[in-house]
Coordinates of C-alpha atoms in Angstrom, one line a residue:
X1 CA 80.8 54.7 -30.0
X2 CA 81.4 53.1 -26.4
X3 CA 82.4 49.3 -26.0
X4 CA 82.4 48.2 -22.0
X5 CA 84.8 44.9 -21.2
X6 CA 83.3 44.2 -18.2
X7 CA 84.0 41.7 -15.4
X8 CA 87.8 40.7 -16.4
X9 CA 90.5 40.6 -14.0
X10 CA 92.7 43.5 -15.1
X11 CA 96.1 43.5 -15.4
X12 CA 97.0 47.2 -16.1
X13 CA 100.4 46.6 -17.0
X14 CA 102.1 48.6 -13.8
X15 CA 102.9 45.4 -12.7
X16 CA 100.9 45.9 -9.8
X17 CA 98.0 43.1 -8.2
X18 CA 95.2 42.8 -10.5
X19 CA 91.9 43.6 -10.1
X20 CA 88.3 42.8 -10.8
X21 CA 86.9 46.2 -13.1
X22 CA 85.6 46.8 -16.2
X23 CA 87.2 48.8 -18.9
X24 CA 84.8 51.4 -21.0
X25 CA 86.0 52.5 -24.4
X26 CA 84.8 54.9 -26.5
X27 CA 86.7 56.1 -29.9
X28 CA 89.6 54.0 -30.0
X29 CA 90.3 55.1 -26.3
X30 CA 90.0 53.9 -22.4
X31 CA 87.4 56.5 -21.3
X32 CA 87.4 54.7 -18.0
X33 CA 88.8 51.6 -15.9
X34 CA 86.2 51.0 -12.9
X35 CA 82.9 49.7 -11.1
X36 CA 80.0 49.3 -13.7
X37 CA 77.9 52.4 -12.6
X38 CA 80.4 54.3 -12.2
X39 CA 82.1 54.0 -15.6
X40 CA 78.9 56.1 -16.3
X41 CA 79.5 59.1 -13.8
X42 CA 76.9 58.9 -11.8
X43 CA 75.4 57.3 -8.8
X44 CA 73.5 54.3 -10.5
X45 CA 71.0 51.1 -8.7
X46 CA 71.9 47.8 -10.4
X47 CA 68.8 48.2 -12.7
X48 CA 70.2 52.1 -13.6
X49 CA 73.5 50.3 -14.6
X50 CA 72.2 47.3 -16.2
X51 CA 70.2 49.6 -18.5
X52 CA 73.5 51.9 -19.0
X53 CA 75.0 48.8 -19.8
X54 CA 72.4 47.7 -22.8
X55 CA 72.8 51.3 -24.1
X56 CA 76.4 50.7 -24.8
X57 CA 77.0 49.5 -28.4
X58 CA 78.7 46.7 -27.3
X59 CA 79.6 45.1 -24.4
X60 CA 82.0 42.2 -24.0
X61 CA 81.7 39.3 -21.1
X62 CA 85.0 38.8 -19.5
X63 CA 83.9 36.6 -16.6
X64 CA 86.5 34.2 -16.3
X65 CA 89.2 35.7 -18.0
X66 CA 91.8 38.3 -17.8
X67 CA 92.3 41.5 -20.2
X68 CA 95.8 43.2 -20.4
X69 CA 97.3 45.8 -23.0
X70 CA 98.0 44.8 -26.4
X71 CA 101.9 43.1 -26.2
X72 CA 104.3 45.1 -27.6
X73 CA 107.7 43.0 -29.5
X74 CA 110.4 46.2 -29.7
X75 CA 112.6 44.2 -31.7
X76 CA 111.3 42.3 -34.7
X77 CA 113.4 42.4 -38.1
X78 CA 109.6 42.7 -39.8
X79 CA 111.0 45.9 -42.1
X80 CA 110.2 44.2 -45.6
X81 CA 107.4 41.9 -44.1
X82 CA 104.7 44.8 -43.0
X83 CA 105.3 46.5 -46.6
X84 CA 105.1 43.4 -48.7
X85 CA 103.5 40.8 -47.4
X86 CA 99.5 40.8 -47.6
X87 CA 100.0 38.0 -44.6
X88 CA 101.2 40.1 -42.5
X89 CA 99.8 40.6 -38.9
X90 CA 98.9 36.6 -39.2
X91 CA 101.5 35.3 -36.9
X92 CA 102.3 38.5 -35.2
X93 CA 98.6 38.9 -33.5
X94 CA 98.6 34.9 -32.9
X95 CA 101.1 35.8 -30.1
X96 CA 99.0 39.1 -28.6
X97 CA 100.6 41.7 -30.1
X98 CA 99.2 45.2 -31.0
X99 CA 102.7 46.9 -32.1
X100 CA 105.8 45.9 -33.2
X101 CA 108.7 47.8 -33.6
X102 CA 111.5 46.8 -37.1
X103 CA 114.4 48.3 -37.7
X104 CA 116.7 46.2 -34.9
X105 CA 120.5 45.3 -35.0
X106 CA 121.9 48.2 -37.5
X107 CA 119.5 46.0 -40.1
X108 CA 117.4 47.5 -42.0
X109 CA 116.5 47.9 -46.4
X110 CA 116.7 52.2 -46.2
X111 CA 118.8 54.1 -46.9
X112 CA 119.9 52.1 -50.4
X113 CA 121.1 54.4 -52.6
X114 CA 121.8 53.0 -56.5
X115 CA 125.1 52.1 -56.0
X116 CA 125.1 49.8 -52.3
X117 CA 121.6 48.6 -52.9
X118 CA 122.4 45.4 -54.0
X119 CA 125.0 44.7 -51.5
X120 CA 122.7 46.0 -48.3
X121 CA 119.4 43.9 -49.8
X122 CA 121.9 40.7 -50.2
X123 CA 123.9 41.5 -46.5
X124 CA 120.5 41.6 -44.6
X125 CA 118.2 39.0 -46.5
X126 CA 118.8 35.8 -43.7
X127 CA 117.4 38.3 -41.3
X128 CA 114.6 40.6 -43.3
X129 CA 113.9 39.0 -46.3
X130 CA 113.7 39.6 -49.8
X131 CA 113.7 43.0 -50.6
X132 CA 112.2 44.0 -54.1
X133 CA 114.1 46.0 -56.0
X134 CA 111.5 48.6 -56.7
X135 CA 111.8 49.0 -52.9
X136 CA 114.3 51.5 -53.4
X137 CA 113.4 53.7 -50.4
X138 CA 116.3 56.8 -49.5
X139 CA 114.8 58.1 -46.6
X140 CA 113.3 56.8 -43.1
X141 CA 110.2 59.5 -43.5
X142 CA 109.7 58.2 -46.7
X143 CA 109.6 54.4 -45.7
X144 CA 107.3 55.1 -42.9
X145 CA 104.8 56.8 -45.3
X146 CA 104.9 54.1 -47.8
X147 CA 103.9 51.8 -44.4
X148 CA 101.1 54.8 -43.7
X149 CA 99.7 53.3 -47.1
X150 CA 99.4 49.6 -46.9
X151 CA 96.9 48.0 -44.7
X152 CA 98.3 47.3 -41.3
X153 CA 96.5 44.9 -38.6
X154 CA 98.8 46.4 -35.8
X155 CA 100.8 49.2 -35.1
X156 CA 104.0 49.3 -36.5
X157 CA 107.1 51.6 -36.1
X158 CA 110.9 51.5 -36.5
X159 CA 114.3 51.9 -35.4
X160 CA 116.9 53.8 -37.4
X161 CA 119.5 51.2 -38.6
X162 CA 123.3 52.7 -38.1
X163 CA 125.1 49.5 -40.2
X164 CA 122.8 50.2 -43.0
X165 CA 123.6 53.8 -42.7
X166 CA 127.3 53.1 -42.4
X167 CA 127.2 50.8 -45.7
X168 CA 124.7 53.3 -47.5
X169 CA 127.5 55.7 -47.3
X170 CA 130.7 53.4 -47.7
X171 CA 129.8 50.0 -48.6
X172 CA 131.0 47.3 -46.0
X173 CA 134.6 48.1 -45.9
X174 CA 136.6 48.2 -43.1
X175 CA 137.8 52.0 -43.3
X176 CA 136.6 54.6 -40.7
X177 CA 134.1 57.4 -42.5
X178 CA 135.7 60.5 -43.2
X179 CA 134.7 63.7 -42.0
X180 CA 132.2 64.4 -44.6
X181 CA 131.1 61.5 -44.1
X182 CA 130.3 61.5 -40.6
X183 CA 128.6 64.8 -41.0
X184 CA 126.5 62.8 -43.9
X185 CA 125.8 60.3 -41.6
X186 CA 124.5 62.3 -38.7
X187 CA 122.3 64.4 -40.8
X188 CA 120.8 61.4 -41.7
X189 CA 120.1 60.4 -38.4
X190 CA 118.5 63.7 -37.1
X191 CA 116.6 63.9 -40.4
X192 CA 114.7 60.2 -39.8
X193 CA 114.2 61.0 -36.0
X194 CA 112.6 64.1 -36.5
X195 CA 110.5 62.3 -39.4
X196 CA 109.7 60.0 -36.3
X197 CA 112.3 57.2 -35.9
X198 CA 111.4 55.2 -32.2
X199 CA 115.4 55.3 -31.6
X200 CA 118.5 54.4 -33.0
X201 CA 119.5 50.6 -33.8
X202 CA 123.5 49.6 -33.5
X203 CA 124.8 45.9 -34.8
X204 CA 128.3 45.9 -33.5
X205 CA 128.8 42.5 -34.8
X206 CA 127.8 42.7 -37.7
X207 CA 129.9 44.2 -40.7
X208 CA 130.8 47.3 -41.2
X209 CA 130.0 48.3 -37.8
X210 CA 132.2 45.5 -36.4
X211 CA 135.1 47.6 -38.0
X212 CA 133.8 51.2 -36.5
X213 CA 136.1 52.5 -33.6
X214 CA 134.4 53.7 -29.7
X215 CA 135.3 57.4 -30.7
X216 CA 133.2 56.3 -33.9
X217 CA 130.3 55.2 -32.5
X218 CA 130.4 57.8 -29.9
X219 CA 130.7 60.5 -32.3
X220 CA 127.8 59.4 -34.5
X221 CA 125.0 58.3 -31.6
X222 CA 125.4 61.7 -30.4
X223 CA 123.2 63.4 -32.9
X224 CA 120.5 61.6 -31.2
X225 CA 121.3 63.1 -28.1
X226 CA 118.8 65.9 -28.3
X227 CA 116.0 64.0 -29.1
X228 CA 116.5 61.8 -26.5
X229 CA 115.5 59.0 -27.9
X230 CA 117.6 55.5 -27.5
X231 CA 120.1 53.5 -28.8
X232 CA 118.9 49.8 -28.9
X233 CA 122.3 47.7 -29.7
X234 CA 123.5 44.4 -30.6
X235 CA 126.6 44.6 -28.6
X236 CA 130.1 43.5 -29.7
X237 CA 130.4 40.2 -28.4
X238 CA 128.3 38.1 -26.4
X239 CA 130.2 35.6 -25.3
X240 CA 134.4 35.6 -24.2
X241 CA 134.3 39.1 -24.6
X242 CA 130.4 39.7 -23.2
X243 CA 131.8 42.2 -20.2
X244 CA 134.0 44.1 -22.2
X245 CA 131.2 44.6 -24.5
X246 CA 128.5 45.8 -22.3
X247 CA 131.7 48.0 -20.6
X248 CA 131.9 49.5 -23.9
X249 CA 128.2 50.1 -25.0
X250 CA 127.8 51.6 -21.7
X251 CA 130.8 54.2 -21.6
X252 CA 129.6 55.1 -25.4
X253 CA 126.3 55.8 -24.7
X254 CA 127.2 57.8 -21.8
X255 CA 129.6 59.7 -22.9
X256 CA 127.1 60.6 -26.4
X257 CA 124.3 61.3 -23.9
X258 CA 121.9 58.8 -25.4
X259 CA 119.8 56.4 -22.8
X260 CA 120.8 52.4 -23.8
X261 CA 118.8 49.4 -24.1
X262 CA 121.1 46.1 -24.9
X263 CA 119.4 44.4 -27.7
X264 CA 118.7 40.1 -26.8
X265 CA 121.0 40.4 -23.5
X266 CA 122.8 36.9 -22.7
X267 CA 125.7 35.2 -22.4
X268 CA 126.9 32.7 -25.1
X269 CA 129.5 29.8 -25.2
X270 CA 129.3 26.9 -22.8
X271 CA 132.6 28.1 -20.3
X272 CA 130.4 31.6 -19.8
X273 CA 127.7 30.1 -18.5
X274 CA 126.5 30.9 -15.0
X275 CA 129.7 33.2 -15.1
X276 CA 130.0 36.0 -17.3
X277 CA 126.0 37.2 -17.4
X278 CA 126.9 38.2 -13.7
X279 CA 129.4 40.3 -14.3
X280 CA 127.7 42.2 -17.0
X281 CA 124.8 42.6 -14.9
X282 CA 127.0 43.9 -12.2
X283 CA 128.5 46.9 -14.2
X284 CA 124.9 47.6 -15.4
X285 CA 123.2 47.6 -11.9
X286 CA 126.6 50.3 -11.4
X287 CA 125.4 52.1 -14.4
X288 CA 121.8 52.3 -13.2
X289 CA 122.8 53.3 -9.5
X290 CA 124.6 55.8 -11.0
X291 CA 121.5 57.6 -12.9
X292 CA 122.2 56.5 -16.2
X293 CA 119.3 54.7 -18.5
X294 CA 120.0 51.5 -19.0
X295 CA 117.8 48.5 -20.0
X296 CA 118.2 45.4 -21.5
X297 CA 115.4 43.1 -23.5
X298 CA 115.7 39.1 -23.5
X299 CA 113.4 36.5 -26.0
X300 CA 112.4 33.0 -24.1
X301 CA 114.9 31.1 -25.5
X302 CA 117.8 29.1 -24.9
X303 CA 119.1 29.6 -29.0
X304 CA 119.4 32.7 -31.0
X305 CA 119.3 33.4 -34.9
X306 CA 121.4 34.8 -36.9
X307 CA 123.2 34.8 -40.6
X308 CA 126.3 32.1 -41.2
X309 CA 128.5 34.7 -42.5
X310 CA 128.8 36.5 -38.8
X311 CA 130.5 33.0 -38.0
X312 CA 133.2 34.4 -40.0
X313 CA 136.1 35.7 -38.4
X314 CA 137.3 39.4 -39.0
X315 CA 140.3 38.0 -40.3
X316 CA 138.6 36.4 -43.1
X317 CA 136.8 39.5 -44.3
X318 CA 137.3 41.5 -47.1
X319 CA 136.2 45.1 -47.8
X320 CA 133.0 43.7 -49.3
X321 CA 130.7 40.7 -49.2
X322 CA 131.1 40.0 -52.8
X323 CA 135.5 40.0 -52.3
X324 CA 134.6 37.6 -49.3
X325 CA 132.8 35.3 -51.4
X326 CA 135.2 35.1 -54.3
X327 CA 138.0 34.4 -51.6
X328 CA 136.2 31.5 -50.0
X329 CA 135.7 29.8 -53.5
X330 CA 139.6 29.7 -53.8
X331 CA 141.5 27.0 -52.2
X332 CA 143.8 29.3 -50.4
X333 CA 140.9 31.1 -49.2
X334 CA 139.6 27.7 -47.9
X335 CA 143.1 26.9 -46.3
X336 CA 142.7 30.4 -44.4
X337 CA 139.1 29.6 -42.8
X338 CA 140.3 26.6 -41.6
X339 CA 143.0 28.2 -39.9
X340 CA 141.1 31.0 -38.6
X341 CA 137.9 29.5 -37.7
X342 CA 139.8 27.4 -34.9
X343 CA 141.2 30.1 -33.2
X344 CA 140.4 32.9 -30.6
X345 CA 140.7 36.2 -31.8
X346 CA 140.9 39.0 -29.7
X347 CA 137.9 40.8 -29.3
X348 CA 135.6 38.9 -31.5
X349 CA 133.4 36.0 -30.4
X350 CA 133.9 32.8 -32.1
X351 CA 131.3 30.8 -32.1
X352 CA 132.3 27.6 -33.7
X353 CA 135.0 27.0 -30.6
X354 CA 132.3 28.5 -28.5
X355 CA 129.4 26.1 -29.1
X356 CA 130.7 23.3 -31.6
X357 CA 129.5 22.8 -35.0
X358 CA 126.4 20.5 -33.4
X359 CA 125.2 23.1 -32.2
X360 CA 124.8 24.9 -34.8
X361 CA 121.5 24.5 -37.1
X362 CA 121.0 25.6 -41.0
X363 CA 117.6 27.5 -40.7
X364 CA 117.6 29.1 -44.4
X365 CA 118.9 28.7 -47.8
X366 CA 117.8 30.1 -51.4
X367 CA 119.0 27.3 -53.5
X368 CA 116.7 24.6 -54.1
X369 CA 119.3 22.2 -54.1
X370 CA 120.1 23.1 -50.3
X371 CA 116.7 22.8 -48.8
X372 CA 117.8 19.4 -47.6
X373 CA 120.1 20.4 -44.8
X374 CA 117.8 23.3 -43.1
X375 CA 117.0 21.9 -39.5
X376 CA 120.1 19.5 -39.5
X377 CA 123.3 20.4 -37.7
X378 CA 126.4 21.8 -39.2
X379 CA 128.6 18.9 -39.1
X380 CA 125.8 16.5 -39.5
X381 CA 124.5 18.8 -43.3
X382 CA 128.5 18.6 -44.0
X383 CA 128.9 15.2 -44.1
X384 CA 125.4 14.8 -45.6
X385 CA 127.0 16.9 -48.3
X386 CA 130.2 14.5 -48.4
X387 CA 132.4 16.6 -46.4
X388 CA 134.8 15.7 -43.6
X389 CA 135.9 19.6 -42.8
X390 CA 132.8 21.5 -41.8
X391 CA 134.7 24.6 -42.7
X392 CA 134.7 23.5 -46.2
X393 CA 131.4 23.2 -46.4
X394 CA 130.6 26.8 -44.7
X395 CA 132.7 28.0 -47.5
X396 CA 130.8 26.2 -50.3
X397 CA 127.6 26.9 -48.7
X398 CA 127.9 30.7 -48.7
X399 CA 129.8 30.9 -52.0
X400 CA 126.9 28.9 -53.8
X401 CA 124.3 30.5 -51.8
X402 CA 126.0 34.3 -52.2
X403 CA 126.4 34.7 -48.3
X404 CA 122.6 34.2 -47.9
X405 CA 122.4 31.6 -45.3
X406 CA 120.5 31.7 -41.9
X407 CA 120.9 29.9 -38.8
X408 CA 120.2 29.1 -35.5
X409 CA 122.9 28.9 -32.6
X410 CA 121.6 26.6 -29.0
X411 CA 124.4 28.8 -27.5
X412 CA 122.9 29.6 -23.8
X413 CA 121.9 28.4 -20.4
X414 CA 118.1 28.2 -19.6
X415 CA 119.4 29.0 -15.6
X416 CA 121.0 32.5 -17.4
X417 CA 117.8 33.4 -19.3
X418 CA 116.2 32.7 -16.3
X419 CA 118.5 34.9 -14.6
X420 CA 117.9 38.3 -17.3
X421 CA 114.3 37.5 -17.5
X422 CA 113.9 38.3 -13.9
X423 CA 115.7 41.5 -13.6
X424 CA 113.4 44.1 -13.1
X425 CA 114.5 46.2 -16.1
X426 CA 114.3 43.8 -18.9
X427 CA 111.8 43.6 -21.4
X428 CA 110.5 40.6 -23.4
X429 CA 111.3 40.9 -27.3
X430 CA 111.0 37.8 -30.2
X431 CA 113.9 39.6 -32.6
X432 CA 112.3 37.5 -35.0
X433 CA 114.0 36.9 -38.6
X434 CA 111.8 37.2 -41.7
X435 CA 114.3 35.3 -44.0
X436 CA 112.6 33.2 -46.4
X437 CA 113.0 29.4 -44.3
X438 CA 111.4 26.1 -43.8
X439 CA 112.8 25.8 -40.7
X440 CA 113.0 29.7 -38.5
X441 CA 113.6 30.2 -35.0
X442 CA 110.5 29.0 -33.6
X443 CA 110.5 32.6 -31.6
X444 CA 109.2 34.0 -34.7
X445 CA 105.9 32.0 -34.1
X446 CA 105.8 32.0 -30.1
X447 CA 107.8 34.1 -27.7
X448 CA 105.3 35.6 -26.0
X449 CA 102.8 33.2 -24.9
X450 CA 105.4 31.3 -24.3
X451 CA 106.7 33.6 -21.1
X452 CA 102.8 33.0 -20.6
X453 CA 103.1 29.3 -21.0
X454 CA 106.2 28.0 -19.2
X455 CA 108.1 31.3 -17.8
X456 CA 104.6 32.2 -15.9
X457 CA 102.5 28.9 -15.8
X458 CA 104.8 26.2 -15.7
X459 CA 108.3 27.0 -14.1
X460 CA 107.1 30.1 -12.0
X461 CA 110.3 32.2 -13.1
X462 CA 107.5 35.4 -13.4
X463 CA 104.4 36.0 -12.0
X464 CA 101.6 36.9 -14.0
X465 CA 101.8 40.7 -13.3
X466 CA 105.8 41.0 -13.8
X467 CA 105.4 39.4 -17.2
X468 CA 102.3 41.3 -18.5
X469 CA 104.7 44.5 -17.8
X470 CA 108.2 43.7 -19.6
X471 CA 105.5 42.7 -22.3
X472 CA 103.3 46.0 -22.1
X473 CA 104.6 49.0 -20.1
X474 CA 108.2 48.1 -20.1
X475 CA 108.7 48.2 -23.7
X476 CA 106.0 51.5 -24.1
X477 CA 108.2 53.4 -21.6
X478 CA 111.6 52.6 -23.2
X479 CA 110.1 53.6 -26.5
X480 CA 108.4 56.3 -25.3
X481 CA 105.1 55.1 -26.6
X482 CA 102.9 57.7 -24.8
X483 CA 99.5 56.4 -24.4
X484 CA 100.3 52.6 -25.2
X485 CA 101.3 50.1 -22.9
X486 CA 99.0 50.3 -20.0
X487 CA 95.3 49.8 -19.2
X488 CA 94.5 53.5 -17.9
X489 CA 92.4 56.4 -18.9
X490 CA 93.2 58.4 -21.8
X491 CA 95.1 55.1 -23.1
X492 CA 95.2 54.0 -26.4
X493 CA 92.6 50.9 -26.2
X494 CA 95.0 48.2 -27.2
X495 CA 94.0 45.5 -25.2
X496 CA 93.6 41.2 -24.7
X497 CA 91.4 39.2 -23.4
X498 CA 92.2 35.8 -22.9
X499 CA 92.2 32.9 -20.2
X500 CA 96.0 32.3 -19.3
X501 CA 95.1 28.8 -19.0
X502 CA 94.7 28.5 -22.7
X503 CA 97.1 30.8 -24.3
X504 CA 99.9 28.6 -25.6
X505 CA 102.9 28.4 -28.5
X506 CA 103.5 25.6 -30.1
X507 CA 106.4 25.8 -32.1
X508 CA 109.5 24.3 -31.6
X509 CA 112.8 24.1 -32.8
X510 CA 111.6 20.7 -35.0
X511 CA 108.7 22.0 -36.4
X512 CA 108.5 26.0 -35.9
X513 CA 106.2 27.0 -38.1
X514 CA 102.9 26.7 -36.0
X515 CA 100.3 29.6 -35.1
X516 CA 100.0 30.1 -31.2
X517 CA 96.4 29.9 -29.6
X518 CA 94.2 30.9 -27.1
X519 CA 93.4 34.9 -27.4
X520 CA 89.1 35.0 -26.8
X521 CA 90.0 39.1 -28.3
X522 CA 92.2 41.5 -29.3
X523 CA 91.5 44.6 -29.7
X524 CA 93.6 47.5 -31.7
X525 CA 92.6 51.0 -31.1
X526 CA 89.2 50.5 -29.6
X527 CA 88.3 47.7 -32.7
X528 CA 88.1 44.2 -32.1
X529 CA 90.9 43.0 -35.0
X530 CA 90.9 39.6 -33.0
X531 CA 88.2 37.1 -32.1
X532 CA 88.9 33.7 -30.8
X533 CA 92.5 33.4 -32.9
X534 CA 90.6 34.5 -36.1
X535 CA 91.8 38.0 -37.5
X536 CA 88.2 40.1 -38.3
X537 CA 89.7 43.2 -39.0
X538 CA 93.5 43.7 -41.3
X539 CA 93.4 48.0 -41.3
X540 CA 93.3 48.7 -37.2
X541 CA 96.6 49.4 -36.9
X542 CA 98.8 52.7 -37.4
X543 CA 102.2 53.6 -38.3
X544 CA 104.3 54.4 -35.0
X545 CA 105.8 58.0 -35.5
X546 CA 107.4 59.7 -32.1

């Protein structure tokens, strides 16, 4: 069956000018990207190709508007979501997208063997959601084929997540793995990328991996090596120790042979802005010159998202969530956090002295009791609570709450977003959080027609052509997503159709849980899933195996 798109300004995703074709498809592929007769093969009049044109079984009017490839979000913590929620696809294809890629940040609800499952589903629930127990999935091939049975919209793949690994193996301790264990761990990892893992996903940050050594991380990565597939990372720090971060992730991956990609690149903390992104770009661009694969990805905003318990310093921590918790509900436990949560601590980012507690918002809670204080800031919920110490109250909070506590962090510059958004190897991502909320990170709802909206309309910081590409190509290529990500022959048809004019997000910090608009089609393998913001179609999409 052949579908023609015809008179749309293309934008093919090369980043290149845009032009005036039309785009034939025929089973769930581009067959061709040119003039009307001769998307048919053969020297045609106007009348030849006019009739051509009727024979078609469908043919879509794009006069006036301008059709790119489906937008692809490489980092969206959608693991639990795309298996369990009959929803899903709803706000994902609002924004354009066609495939989206889980598994991000070390985070992820496989492996969970019996005896860490109900530490890994309570660690990562701020950022996935609620995992059922029954979810229960050891292996990454089998979690992909339990995805290759639901009903997916859009494409969907994953990341294998190294913290889960780590704490699958070992719990959340802070002890190096022994040798067995290593050799465990990397037979787990070449056993999910040959089963079709995009990559590998590292949360330095996060526990246990916070704890893991460079000779560590190097060792394990490096089964990845020959597949040559990458590492997607949620470096170290981000803020006071940004540079020695990247430094690190850089010298790791090189040194395992595994092409990098820094997860949500940015610098955090008021006295690093303007400053520090700089430098970290600088030993990238070094890194680059020097023929090693580096890339970053960036979301279009000036806030990021994350759970309350990484606001904890190392020093605090115990060798398991559930030992954490039970020290915080002590009084001497208390007395420590407020002596620790004040201070610098080398080689760990703190946040509170970084940003202040104001700016810092409570985005999720599971007690009912505690839905009052989501969207309020930290030391304005604290005193709303009747506490002078907002320390106390972060150790109240993720007693009662069992360490399940999301929120959202204005921790950045617009001028250094700007600044990574315009680097030619960075690629747009949302790394939306699928925590249970009634008040997300609005990036959940609209990062990418926002960079449409203000990044490309509005403040000029892209043109239309760079953006269309860290939203398409740029993310296919570092994925190695053969066939996706551009509008070319032999392409998977994965395409929108929209006036740029119209497409706009709506959700804000205030109120984030609003649908983005504006998308005439959308199109997923050659079917139109999409018309005029109304999903038509829920079974178009495909489970991403490499």
């Amino acid at each position: 069956m052949r579908t023609l798109i015809k008179n749309g300004l293309v934008y093919d995703g090369s980043g290149g000018t845009p032009f005036r074709k039309d785009v034939l498809i025929k089973d769930g592929f581009i067959e061709a990207v040119t003039e009307s007769a001769e998307a048919y093969g053969m020297e045609m009049t106007r009348t030849e190709a006019s009739g051509a044109e009727a024979a078609a079984a469908e043919v879509i009017d794009a006069s006036g508007l301008v059709v790119t490839p489906g937008f692809i979000d490489t980092h969206r913590h959608c693991d639990i979501d795309a298996l369990y929620n009959p929803e899903f696809g709803r706000l994902e294809m609002a924004q354009g997208l066609t495939t989206v890629i889980g598994g991000n940040c070390g985070l992820a609800p496989i492996p969970a063997p019996k005896q860490y499952r109900r530490d890994i589903y309570d660690f990562i629930e701020p950022c996935l959601g609620i995992a059922p127990e029954e979810m229960a999935i050891e292996r990454f091939g089998d979690y992909l084929e339990e995805l290759g049975k639901r009903e997916l919209p859009l494409h969907v793949g994953s990341l294998l997540a190294t913290g889960t690994l780590k704490a699958a193996i070992k719990g959340y301790g802070k002890g190096p793995f022994t040798r067995q264990e290593m050799d465990q761990a990397k037979a787990y990892i070449r056993e999910g990328l040959e089963a079709g893992a995009a990559g590998l996903s590292m949360g330095i940050m996060y526990q246990p991996e916070c704890y893991s050594a460079r000779a560590e991380m190097q060792e394990l990565i490096s089964a990845a090596a020959p597949f040559g597939r990458p590492l997607s990372c949620h470096i170290r720090g981000e803020g006071d120790n940004l540079v020695s971060s990247v430094k690190e992730i850089i010298e790791v991956t090189k040194e395992a042979g595994v092409p990098l990609n820094i997860s949500h690149f940015k610098a955090t903390g008021v006295k690093n802005w303007g400053k520090e992104i700089y430098q970290a770009i600088e030993l990238i661009d070094a890194a680059r010159a020097a023929g090693q694969d580096v890339t970053v990805d960036f979301y279009p905003y000036c806030g990021g998202s994350t759970t309350l318990i990484s606001l904890l310093p190392p020093s605090v921590m115990e060798d398991s969530v559930e030992l954490t918790l039970k020290k915080l509900k002590t009084e001497s436990g208390k007395e420590e956090l407020r002596r620790e949560i004040y201070r610098e601590h080398t080689g760990w980012d703190n946040m509170v002295t970084a940003i202040g507690w104001e700016r810092i918002l409570l985005s999720s809670v599971t007690k009912e009791a505690n839905r009052r204080f989501t969207g309020k800031n930290f030391r304005e919920a604290a005193s709303q609570a009747g506490y002078e110490e907002p320390a106390d109250f972060c150790s109240d909070l993720l007693a009662e709450e069992q360490g399940k506590v999301g929120i959202i962090v204005l921790s950045m510059s617009q001028a250094d977003v700007d600044t990574v958004a315009r680097l030619p190897y960075s690629m747009v991502i949302s790394d939306s959080l699928y925590g249970v909320s009634d008040c997300p990170h609005p990036r959940l709802y609209g990062s990418f027609p926002k960079i449409i909206r203000e990044y490309v309309r509005e403040r000029g910081v892209l043109t239309m052509e760079e953006a269309v590409k860290k939203m398409t190509l740029l993310p296919a290529k570092r994925l190695s997503l053969d066939g996706r990500g551009m509008i070319k022959k032999g392409y998977h048809a994965d395409l929108n159709v929209f006036d740029p004019a119209k497409v706009r997000d709506y959700a804000v910090y205030e109120n984030p849980k609003q649908l983005c608009s504006g998308f005439q089609m959308i199109m997923v393998d050659g079917t139109v899933a999409v018309s005029n913001d109304r999903i038509l179609k829920r079974n178009c999409g495909s489970v991403i195996k490499l």
